[in-house]
Amino acid sequence: MFVLFRSFITIFFISYASSAAAAHPNLVINTDDVDTMRQAVDSPSGRFTVAYNDLLTRLEPIIESGVDVPVPVDSGGGYTHEQHKLNYRLLYDAGIAFQVSGDERYSDFVRDTLLEYAELYPNLSLHPKHRPNATNPGRLFWQSLNEAVWLVYSIQAYDLVYNSLSSSERDRIEAGVLRPMALFLSEDSPTTFNKVHNHGTWVTAAVGMTGFVLDEPLWVDRALYDLELSGEGGFLKQIDELFSSDGYYSEGPYYQRYALMPFVTFAKAIENNRPNLRIFEYRDNLLLKAIDTTIQLSYDGLFFGINDAIKSKGIVTDELVLAVAIAYSQTGDRSLLSVADAQDQTILSGDGLLVAQALDDNLAEDYQMRSQAFLDGPNDDQGALVVLRSNDSVLVGSEGQALVFKATSQGLGHGHFDKLSIQWFDRGEEVYTDYGAARFLNIESKNGGRYLPENETYAKQTIAHNTLVVNETSHFDGDVKLGNLNAPTLNTFNVSEELVLTSATINTAYDGVLLGRTLVSFDLAGESVVLDIFDVEAETESTLDLPVHYNGQLINTSTDIHSEPSLQPLSDRNGYQHLWLRGTAQPGAGLTQHTVLGENNRFYTHSSILPDRAQVLYVETGANDPDFNLVHQQAFITRIQGAAQNRFVSLFEPHGEYNPAKEYTLEASSRVAAMDVIEDENGLTVYISLTDGSQCAVAIAQDAAGISESAELTCE
Amino acid sequence: MFVLFRSFITIFFISYASSAAAAHPNLVINTDDVDTMRQAVDSPSGRFTVAYNDLLTRLEPIIESGVDVPVPVDSGGGYTHEQHKLNYRLLYDAGIAFQVSGDERYSDFVRDTLLEYAELYPNLSLHPKHRPNATNPGRLFWQSLNEAVWLVYSIQAYDLVYNSLSSSERDRIEAGVLRPMALFLSEDSPTTFNKVHNHGTWVTAAVGMTGFVLDEPLWVDRALYDLELSGEGGFLKQIDELFSSDGYYSEGPYYQRYALMPFVTFAKAIENNRPNLRIFEYRDNLLLKAIDTTIQLSYDGLFFGINDAIKSKGIVTDELVLAVAIAYSQTGDRSLLSVADAQDQTILSGDGLLVAQALDDNLAEDYQMRSQAFLDGPNDDQGALVVLRSNDSVLVGSEGQALVFKATSQGLGHGHFDKLSIQWFDRGEEVYTDYGAARFLNIESKNGGRYLPENETYAKQTIAHNTLVVNETSHFDGDVKLGNLNAPTLNTFNVSEELVLTSATINTAYDGVLLGRTLVSFDLAGESVVLDIFDVEAETESTLDLPVHYNGQLINTSTDIHSEPSLQPLSDRNGYQHLWLRGTAQPGAGLTQHTVLGENNRFYTHSSILPDRAQVLYVETGANDPDFNLVHQQAFITRIQGAAQNRFVSLFEPHGEYNPAKEYTLEASSRVAAMDVIEDENGLTVYISLTDGSQCAVAIAQDAAGISESAELTCE
């Protein structure tokens, strides 16, 4: 109700202001920006001048060798695909070079390239590599998403050289490619255009920006409110629905970063063309919050690898560089300059100039990474992505620790079945890992660079994550629609001086099963540790599997492992078919410990208290993987069979250092000697005895329903 | 004969000069050094002052907390082991701090610590963790090697504080620990003392240096010429026998680095005490060459991981920092300053001061990494370690390429059965790998930090290396003694402007089998590639296996892999028992290609021409490894069964770039379209056709015996 109301208000506003576009350029860069940029490059030094000169140097051989607009043949990674991607960047870059230098060689390049596209495009039917039955085929590319990206860049390039073109050249370019593409992406692709999804954002941005430049206010309105102007889709609905009030994007940071680009680009164009809409203030500064949240959802410069994430993506991506420049220009927040400094890239725009000059003037202030529960869902009621940080809060080169607790909604089609899973980072390393996506982006031999089949059969399945699996089936039985309807409940997120406590539950991941996880991050005798309490209550006796996927070499276990002489897949479905069973152990009473040597040469011990009947399974990826598509990963899985309920209590502890270069090894053994859990009517207390004889207790107060409410640490 | 003569000459010389030691200190640091060091730290800035102040800061809490000399209990990695290792460094550091500052708190610390050792040592019998039947037990440590290292440091510390001690303190320290330890290491351990081996070098250095300080010329003579003064063992014999004239140490760079420490330390002490011996000029400046060779045997700052190497060791190790300082002091060669700069550590000695001041004065010149055949064997007749470099020759942060061809002698007990194996590096990455040692140094839970059983059963075996295995047995049938008697013959090493050619043969690795490998490094259309020709001629039909162990993800193969539904070990012995068989393929006619995506996000294609009956086996480590001791590695093995001879012709080709952060992929496919080999009476020509239609030919001239003599590259 509230959401609808919000959209109607803005419809009223904007239509009124929608026929002003005349000056060029006026999208992300306007004529005032051009003036200041021209002045800036008169200075012989400074970041902006350096970046501008780099641009001219990079463009020189391109301008020399001329235009290359091939007939589309290849899918992702192939020659024609990459060339068309290259072209839209070159168009944009040459447009910038023209505006700042005034040199017509650059505008000629843009003109000639666009004229070739104008010749080519009318002759294209659907791309030869488009997927049959898909709702999003492209003509220039195999999917319309890439086509929208092409238009977002190319319409800016056209805007940048607009004044240098003759009227007949404009007509040819607009009639040959810009108009038909905008119509193809809107009227001819209603499902994608109206979709509240990141593909929809690219498409609406492309069409809306084209509307500004070609003075087609209806296209802008469609972009804002959907094809029927109903407000049920379109850009504003996307801002309403795809983000929580914390600026968390339901698909997770990898797609949040990707989605940011059209959001901030189109928003900036709206700000220039329909300033009355106050788009950056829309929904309590939502877009600016989303930019900040994207930065927060990283460790050592790389985004948390949840859902379908390619794990090498991080804060240096083009999208976030642009977003940070725009955010700084909007807010003047000097802590963003630290982010820009770490990104080490200068955007050649008015906003980029502001950042470059501020950095030249050493105005950057520290940017703080913080513990936070980022609420999920348009109404903040679909759980949260919770981040617990300790030791430090620097942006990159982290010495600190971060625990990521995924108590979020499903995250649409790119979401994984990983309710209440965790990912743990320490000293620059991902210690307890999330597989991320099974994909080699743009490598043609790997399924055309698209998601691999193993993304569905392994990476998305629950067993590929550090969370509980009941009866070897994935959460929601692997049904995305069901997943989208059911999110966990975030019960607690408390930050105190001595600890951070969080807790969440979900009773819909499995029929008749309540899952609850409580995590406490605190300092244990000088090291940041995590206490992990995972409660399962099922209506029937079940097999409970709690995996810990780890990075590094297993160095020591308290268990006596029975090693398999030959390897069999752990099971035949739900991701288990991709795991080889290397060995099993019966840990027995007392503390069960597994020590791993991380790639950062630090030791990590997982200590847990297990019931007598628990087993530990040692597994690694690679089974049923004929094409070598899976990356090698290892896990130990605690399994309890025939249990209707169990409480898994574990402690994650970093310690010591392995230094083969300097030939010393410090504290290779855990300092945890024993753990006990005592439960009473007020909650539970976990006693941790250390090898030096000292003891700490974490007392967790719980309500009648067993929900963790607060925690207290005492050490003696 | 020649070697004996050389040693006799020096015996004559030195005995004459052997009773001069009186001034203290006079080992690596003499009284002149102390004067200049005291002056240097008067300056408020500069590397030396910074390092000196760091030392004082580090020592402060140690001096505060006092002496800790525990009764020996633990083996490597355990508390008492590490404490005694820490102590000898602290003794040395405190000795330096005393000499430069004159502050008696430091000399008191050295005195008190040594007095505690003087109390402890007489009560020690053999260490509780010594290995039964070993010839090298220690008392303070589980092996005498560590004990010798303790004495090398501690005798220097004693020398540094000598003048501050009372005569009775000296008596107690000398009688309690220094003399009994020197005698324990010499008279009581004749086998190790006389051994021409790096353990022997540490022991002779320790005893010889103790001889200088305690004025026991006989001990010095024993250190130089062995216990019987025969010249059959001792330090000079070690210089004669353990190095080739190129300064290559038969155990390989990892142990060369380790051995350097006592060599250069003792040499420097000899230079100060018996200058007439001109020890640094001995054997045509052998020790200085050995230092340079150690630097050369690295890639991107890390030593080539051949033989029992821990692969994280490199040029920043303490031993090489000391060696470079001493070498610079001896030679004034400013290119060594670049090495010192990369090492980024300042030695607090007279030599260290020279380096620090020269770096402060920006005198460093480029240090060149080069293609070279480092001859092996005391008489240069035991093959060579051949290094082929291309693209660049920088010391660290390498963009360049290096191919290591191991045509060396066995390398004694730490040698691997890896005749003619190769290791290939490109863009900072080890692409085709050598496993190195199976060992987690000083991690007690891993076999006490010593070599793991899998070092013998896997890492040393031939199949763990990139070389040919006949009938699934290792070279020399895994017999070290046999291996020590038989080295390959280096036939060719030619560097021209357009290529580097090398070739070696061995007919003793297997009875009745001649192995010959020819490698050519050259530029193929802009990329440095390697042509690999491996010839096998056996008297009987055999199974020939040629593995390529690779780092990274298999991205594409020309083969159709039959994947195993469950994994079995490849065989039951000779290392094969540790390899799981993941799949097999029948490559058939034409080019067989395997493309790997390296961790540096570059692609590497291995193209080969195989006979029809060839198979490819896809394997990975982990079988019969109940303790998770092996690091995960992968290989593809070309297998030809029932063959008396075969020529394996392969090309190693880097290409393209995978950039998931920037979302582009360039040249993920090999540019090699076809390869042909034509043989005639002059040799053989390998024709390489590229996908762009161009062709290159590498013509290799061979003599009547099939030995590659020269090569020529033509491209059209």
mmCIF file of N, CA and C in Angstrom, chain B residues 635-708:
data_model
loop_
_atom_site.group_PDB
_atom_site.id
_atom_site.type_symbol
_atom_site.label_atom_id
_atom_site.label_comp_id
_atom_site.label_asym_id
_atom_site.label_seq_id
_atom_site.Cartn_x
_atom_site.Cartn_y
_atom_site.Cartn_z
ATOM 1 N N ALA B 635 47.347 -33.667 -12.451
ATOM 2 C CA ALA B 635 48.216 -33.893 -13.609
ATOM 3 C C ALA B 635 47.444 -34.601 -14.703
ATOM 4 N N PHE B 636 47.904 -34.435 -15.930
ATOM 5 C CA PHE B 636 47.487 -35.354 -16.981
ATOM 6 C C PHE B 636 48.734 -36.103 -17.432
ATOM 7 N N ILE B 637 48.564 -37.389 -17.623
ATOM 8 C CA ILE B 637 49.700 -38.253 -17.932
ATOM 9 C C ILE B 637 49.480 -38.841 -19.318
ATOM 10 N N THR B 638 50.418 -38.616 -20.198
ATOM 11 C CA THR B 638 50.352 -39.298 -21.494
ATOM 12 C C THR B 638 50.967 -40.678 -21.318
ATOM 13 N N ARG B 639 50.219 -41.712 -21.658
ATOM 14 C CA ARG B 639 50.688 -43.091 -21.477
ATOM 15 C C ARG B 639 50.729 -43.806 -22.831
ATOM 16 N N ILE B 640 51.845 -44.460 -23.094
ATOM 17 C CA ILE B 640 51.947 -45.296 -24.293
ATOM 18 C C ILE B 640 52.381 -46.677 -23.831
ATOM 19 N N GLN B 641 51.562 -47.652 -24.144
ATOM 20 C CA GLN B 641 51.858 -49.007 -23.689
ATOM 21 C C GLN B 641 52.504 -49.830 -24.782
ATOM 22 N N GLY B 642 53.380 -50.747 -24.381
ATOM 23 C CA GLY B 642 53.987 -51.672 -25.331
ATOM 24 C C GLY B 642 54.848 -50.986 -26.370
ATOM 25 N N ALA B 643 55.560 -49.946 -25.918
ATOM 26 C CA ALA B 643 56.401 -49.212 -26.865
ATOM 27 C C ALA B 643 57.867 -49.372 -26.492
ATOM 28 N N ALA B 644 58.690 -49.670 -27.493
ATOM 29 C CA ALA B 644 60.130 -49.731 -27.224
ATOM 30 C C ALA B 644 60.749 -48.357 -27.397
ATOM 31 N N GLN B 645 60.084 -47.541 -28.192
ATOM 32 C CA GLN B 645 60.609 -46.179 -28.316
ATOM 33 C C GLN B 645 59.471 -45.224 -28.626
ATOM 34 N N ASN B 646 59.684 -43.960 -28.255
ATOM 35 C CA ASN B 646 58.727 -42.922 -28.641
ATOM 36 C C ASN B 646 59.394 -41.560 -28.558
ATOM 37 N N ARG B 647 58.910 -40.676 -29.409
ATOM 38 C CA ARG B 647 59.312 -39.272 -29.313
ATOM 39 C C ARG B 647 58.065 -38.469 -28.939
ATOM 40 N N PHE B 648 58.092 -37.858 -27.764
ATOM 41 C CA PHE B 648 56.993 -36.990 -27.324
ATOM 42 C C PHE B 648 57.337 -35.558 -27.736
ATOM 43 N N VAL B 649 56.516 -34.969 -28.579
ATOM 44 C CA VAL B 649 56.757 -33.588 -29.005
ATOM 45 C C VAL B 649 55.618 -32.712 -28.499
ATOM 46 N N SER B 650 55.949 -31.733 -27.683
ATOM 47 C CA SER B 650 54.927 -30.886 -27.065
ATOM 48 C C SER B 650 55.331 -29.432 -27.130
ATOM 49 N N LEU B 651 54.324 -28.589 -27.075
ATOM 50 C CA LEU B 651 54.572 -27.150 -27.036
ATOM 51 C C LEU B 651 53.838 -26.569 -25.825
ATOM 52 N N PHE B 652 54.540 -25.749 -25.052
ATOM 53 C CA PHE B 652 53.904 -25.082 -23.905
ATOM 54 C C PHE B 652 53.672 -23.633 -24.311
ATOM 55 N N GLU B 653 52.438 -23.195 -24.227
ATOM 56 C CA GLU B 653 52.070 -21.890 -24.793
ATOM 57 C C GLU B 653 51.186 -21.098 -23.827
ATOM 58 N N PRO B 654 51.646 -19.944 -23.398
ATOM 59 C CA PRO B 654 50.774 -19.080 -22.600
ATOM 60 C C PRO B 654 49.932 -18.219 -23.532
ATOM 61 N N HIS B 655 48.722 -17.887 -23.129
ATOM 62 C CA HIS B 655 47.933 -16.988 -23.970
ATOM 63 C C HIS B 655 46.814 -16.342 -23.184
ATOM 64 N N GLY B 656 46.429 -15.174 -23.658
ATOM 65 C CA GLY B 656 45.197 -14.536 -23.222
ATOM 66 C C GLY B 656 45.145 -14.108 -21.773
ATOM 67 N N GLU B 657 43.951 -13.816 -21.340
ATOM 68 C CA GLU B 657 43.735 -13.339 -19.986
ATOM 69 C C GLU B 657 42.279 -13.556 -19.603
ATOM 70 N N TYR B 658 42.093 -14.016 -18.376
ATOM 71 C CA TYR B 658 40.754 -14.152 -17.793
ATOM 72 C C TYR B 658 40.620 -13.047 -16.773
ATOM 73 N N ASN B 659 39.692 -12.140 -16.994
ATOM 74 C CA ASN B 659 39.545 -11.036 -16.050
ATOM 75 C C ASN B 659 38.094 -10.935 -15.583
ATOM 76 N N PRO B 660 37.752 -11.778 -14.593
ATOM 77 C CA PRO B 660 36.371 -11.736 -14.118
ATOM 78 C C PRO B 660 36.034 -10.420 -13.419
ATOM 79 N N ALA B 661 37.014 -9.751 -12.860
ATOM 80 C CA ALA B 661 36.735 -8.474 -12.184
ATOM 81 C C ALA B 661 36.315 -7.428 -13.205
ATOM 82 N N LYS B 662 36.996 -7.403 -14.334
ATOM 83 C CA LYS B 662 36.654 -6.434 -15.383
ATOM 84 C C LYS B 662 35.724 -7.044 -16.434
ATOM 85 N N GLU B 663 35.372 -8.312 -16.221
ATOM 86 C CA GLU B 663 34.424 -8.990 -17.107
ATOM 87 C C GLU B 663 34.855 -9.051 -18.560
ATOM 88 N N TYR B 664 36.110 -9.436 -18.778
ATOM 89 C CA TYR B 664 36.478 -9.773 -20.147
ATOM 90 C C TYR B 664 37.397 -10.984 -20.142
ATOM 91 N N THR B 665 37.392 -11.665 -21.257
ATOM 92 C CA THR B 665 38.248 -12.823 -21.448
ATOM 93 C C THR B 665 38.881 -12.688 -22.816
ATOM 94 N N LEU B 666 40.205 -12.758 -22.856
ATOM 95 C CA LEU B 666 40.906 -12.609 -24.124
ATOM 96 C C LEU B 666 41.620 -13.909 -24.475
ATOM 97 N N GLU B 667 41.549 -14.305 -25.722
ATOM 98 C CA GLU B 667 42.292 -15.462 -26.239
ATOM 99 C C GLU B 667 42.316 -16.650 -25.295
ATOM 100 N N ALA B 668 41.154 -17.168 -24.998
ATOM 101 C CA ALA B 668 41.075 -18.340 -24.130
ATOM 102 C C ALA B 668 41.480 -19.611 -24.875
ATOM 103 N N SER B 669 41.594 -19.514 -26.202
ATOM 104 C CA SER B 669 41.962 -20.695 -26.996
ATOM 105 C C SER B 669 43.391 -20.583 -27.491
ATOM 106 N N SER B 670 44.024 -21.728 -27.587
ATOM 107 C CA SER B 670 45.380 -21.798 -28.125
ATOM 108 C C SER B 670 45.407 -21.248 -29.541
ATOM 109 N N ARG B 671 46.551 -20.675 -29.916
ATOM 110 C CA ARG B 671 46.706 -20.219 -31.294
ATOM 111 C C ARG B 671 47.334 -21.293 -32.170
ATOM 112 N N VAL B 672 47.655 -22.430 -31.561
ATOM 113 C CA VAL B 672 48.294 -23.502 -32.324
ATOM 114 C C VAL B 672 47.218 -24.368 -32.976
ATOM 115 N N ALA B 673 47.282 -24.455 -34.305
ATOM 116 C CA ALA B 673 46.272 -25.213 -35.047
ATOM 117 C C ALA B 673 46.770 -26.608 -35.403
ATOM 118 N N ALA B 674 48.058 -26.720 -35.642
ATOM 119 C CA ALA B 674 48.611 -28.030 -36.027
ATOM 120 C C ALA B 674 50.107 -28.048 -35.762
ATOM 121 N N MET B 675 50.627 -29.231 -35.554
ATOM 122 C CA MET B 675 52.083 -29.410 -35.429
ATOM 123 C C MET B 675 52.478 -30.645 -36.227
ATOM 124 N N ASP B 676 53.646 -30.556 -36.870
ATOM 125 C CA ASP B 676 54.180 -31.700 -37.603
ATOM 126 C C ASP B 676 55.665 -31.798 -37.340
ATOM 127 N N VAL B 677 56.140 -33.030 -37.329
ATOM 128 C CA VAL B 677 57.580 -33.235 -37.146
ATOM 129 C C VAL B 677 58.111 -33.980 -38.364
ATOM 130 N N ILE B 678 59.131 -33.417 -38.995
ATOM 131 C CA ILE B 678 59.769 -34.075 -40.135
ATOM 132 C C ILE B 678 61.216 -34.363 -39.736
ATOM 133 N N GLU B 679 61.636 -35.598 -39.922
ATOM 134 C CA GLU B 679 62.988 -35.978 -39.543
ATOM 135 C C GLU B 679 63.776 -36.321 -40.808
ATOM 136 N N ASP B 680 65.003 -35.855 -40.872
ATOM 137 C CA ASP B 680 65.869 -36.305 -41.959
ATOM 138 C C ASP B 680 67.266 -36.523 -41.410
ATOM 139 N N GLU B 681 68.258 -36.673 -42.322
ATOM 140 C CA GLU B 681 69.580 -37.058 -41.837
ATOM 141 C C GLU B 681 70.267 -35.950 -41.040
ATOM 142 N N ASN B 682 69.769 -34.715 -41.168
ATOM 143 C CA ASN B 682 70.398 -33.610 -40.446
ATOM 144 C C ASN B 682 69.763 -33.332 -39.084
ATOM 145 N N GLY B 683 68.629 -33.951 -38.849
ATOM 146 C CA GLY B 683 67.957 -33.702 -37.581
ATOM 147 C C GLY B 683 66.460 -33.684 -37.773
ATOM 148 N N LEU B 684 65.787 -32.832 -37.036
ATOM 149 C CA LEU B 684 64.340 -32.815 -37.176
ATOM 150 C C LEU B 684 63.834 -31.384 -37.192
ATOM 151 N N THR B 685 62.686 -31.216 -37.835
ATOM 152 C CA THR B 685 62.059 -29.902 -37.922
ATOM 153 C C THR B 685 60.632 -30.013 -37.407
ATOM 154 N N VAL B 686 60.297 -29.126 -36.503
ATOM 155 C CA VAL B 686 58.929 -29.097 -35.973
ATOM 156 C C VAL B 686 58.214 -27.902 -36.603
ATOM 157 N N TYR B 687 57.135 -28.181 -37.338
ATOM 158 C CA TYR B 687 56.343 -27.139 -37.980
ATOM 159 C C TYR B 687 55.138 -26.830 -37.096
ATOM 160 N N ILE B 688 54.955 -25.569 -36.812
ATOM 161 C CA ILE B 688 53.837 -25.161 -35.961
ATOM 162 C C ILE B 688 52.948 -24.221 -36.761
ATOM 163 N N SER B 689 51.700 -24.663 -37.035
ATOM 164 C CA SER B 689 50.758 -23.824 -37.790
ATOM 165 C C SER B 689 49.840 -23.120 -36.805
ATOM 166 N N LEU B 690 49.692 -21.836 -37.004
ATOM 167 C CA LEU B 690 48.854 -21.058 -36.095
ATOM 168 C C LEU B 690 47.459 -20.850 -36.679
ATOM 169 N N THR B 691 46.538 -20.504 -35.807
ATOM 170 C CA THR B 691 45.145 -20.339 -36.246
ATOM 171 C C THR B 691 44.979 -19.173 -37.207
ATOM 172 N N ASP B 692 45.918 -18.227 -37.200
ATOM 173 C CA ASP B 692 45.808 -17.106 -38.131
ATOM 174 C C ASP B 692 46.426 -17.435 -39.486
ATOM 175 N N GLY B 693 46.808 -18.695 -39.692
ATOM 176 C CA GLY B 693 47.339 -19.104 -40.990
ATOM 177 C C GLY B 693 48.849 -19.029 -41.104
ATOM 178 N N SER B 694 49.508 -18.381 -40.174
ATOM 179 C CA SER B 694 50.965 -18.294 -40.247
ATOM 180 C C SER B 694 51.588 -19.598 -39.762
ATOM 181 N N GLN B 695 52.868 -19.758 -40.033
ATOM 182 C CA GLN B 695 53.551 -20.984 -39.667
ATOM 183 C C GLN B 695 54.975 -20.674 -39.222
ATOM 184 N N CYS B 696 55.427 -21.378 -38.192
ATOM 185 C CA CYS B 696 56.828 -21.295 -37.774
ATOM 186 C C CYS B 696 57.432 -22.687 -37.826
ATOM 187 N N ALA B 697 58.724 -22.708 -38.029
ATOM 188 C CA ALA B 697 59.429 -23.986 -38.039
ATOM 189 C C ALA B 697 60.651 -23.876 -37.140
ATOM 190 N N VAL B 698 60.824 -24.874 -36.284
ATOM 191 C CA VAL B 698 62.036 -24.960 -35.465
ATOM 192 C C VAL B 698 62.837 -26.133 -36.011
ATOM 193 N N ALA B 699 63.971 -25.814 -36.627
ATOM 194 C CA ALA B 699 64.816 -26.854 -37.198
ATOM 195 C C ALA B 699 65.945 -27.159 -36.228
ATOM 196 N N ILE B 700 66.021 -28.405 -35.804
ATOM 197 C CA ILE B 700 67.037 -28.796 -34.819
ATOM 198 C C ILE B 700 68.044 -29.720 -35.489
ATOM 199 N N ALA B 701 69.264 -29.236 -35.583
ATOM 200 C CA ALA B 701 70.326 -30.056 -36.173
ATOM 201 C C ALA B 701 70.808 -31.059 -35.136
ATOM 202 N N GLN B 702 70.915 -32.319 -35.571
ATOM 203 C CA GLN B 702 71.377 -33.358 -34.649
ATOM 204 C C GLN B 702 72.574 -34.093 -35.224
ATOM 205 N N ASP B 703 73.409 -34.623 -34.326
ATOM 206 C CA ASP B 703 74.547 -35.403 -34.807
ATOM 207 C C ASP B 703 74.107 -36.844 -35.077
ATOM 208 N N ALA B 704 75.050 -37.650 -35.468
ATOM 209 C CA ALA B 704 74.718 -39.026 -35.862
ATOM 210 C C ALA B 704 74.059 -39.786 -34.721
ATOM 211 N N ALA B 705 74.402 -39.434 -33.482
ATOM 212 C CA ALA B 705 73.828 -40.127 -32.326
ATOM 213 C C ALA B 705 72.471 -39.543 -31.928
ATOM 214 N N GLY B 706 71.996 -38.562 -32.682
ATOM 215 C CA GLY B 706 70.696 -37.971 -32.370
ATOM 216 C C GLY B 706 70.753 -36.901 -31.308
ATOM 217 N N ILE B 707 71.961 -36.420 -31.012
ATOM 218 C CA ILE B 707 72.095 -35.360 -30.009
ATOM 219 C C ILE B 707 71.815 -34.011 -30.675
ATOM 220 N N SER B 708 70.914 -33.246 -30.073
ATOM 221 C CA SER B 708 70.578 -31.931 -30.619
ATOM 222 C C SER B 708 71.756 -30.991 -30.455
#
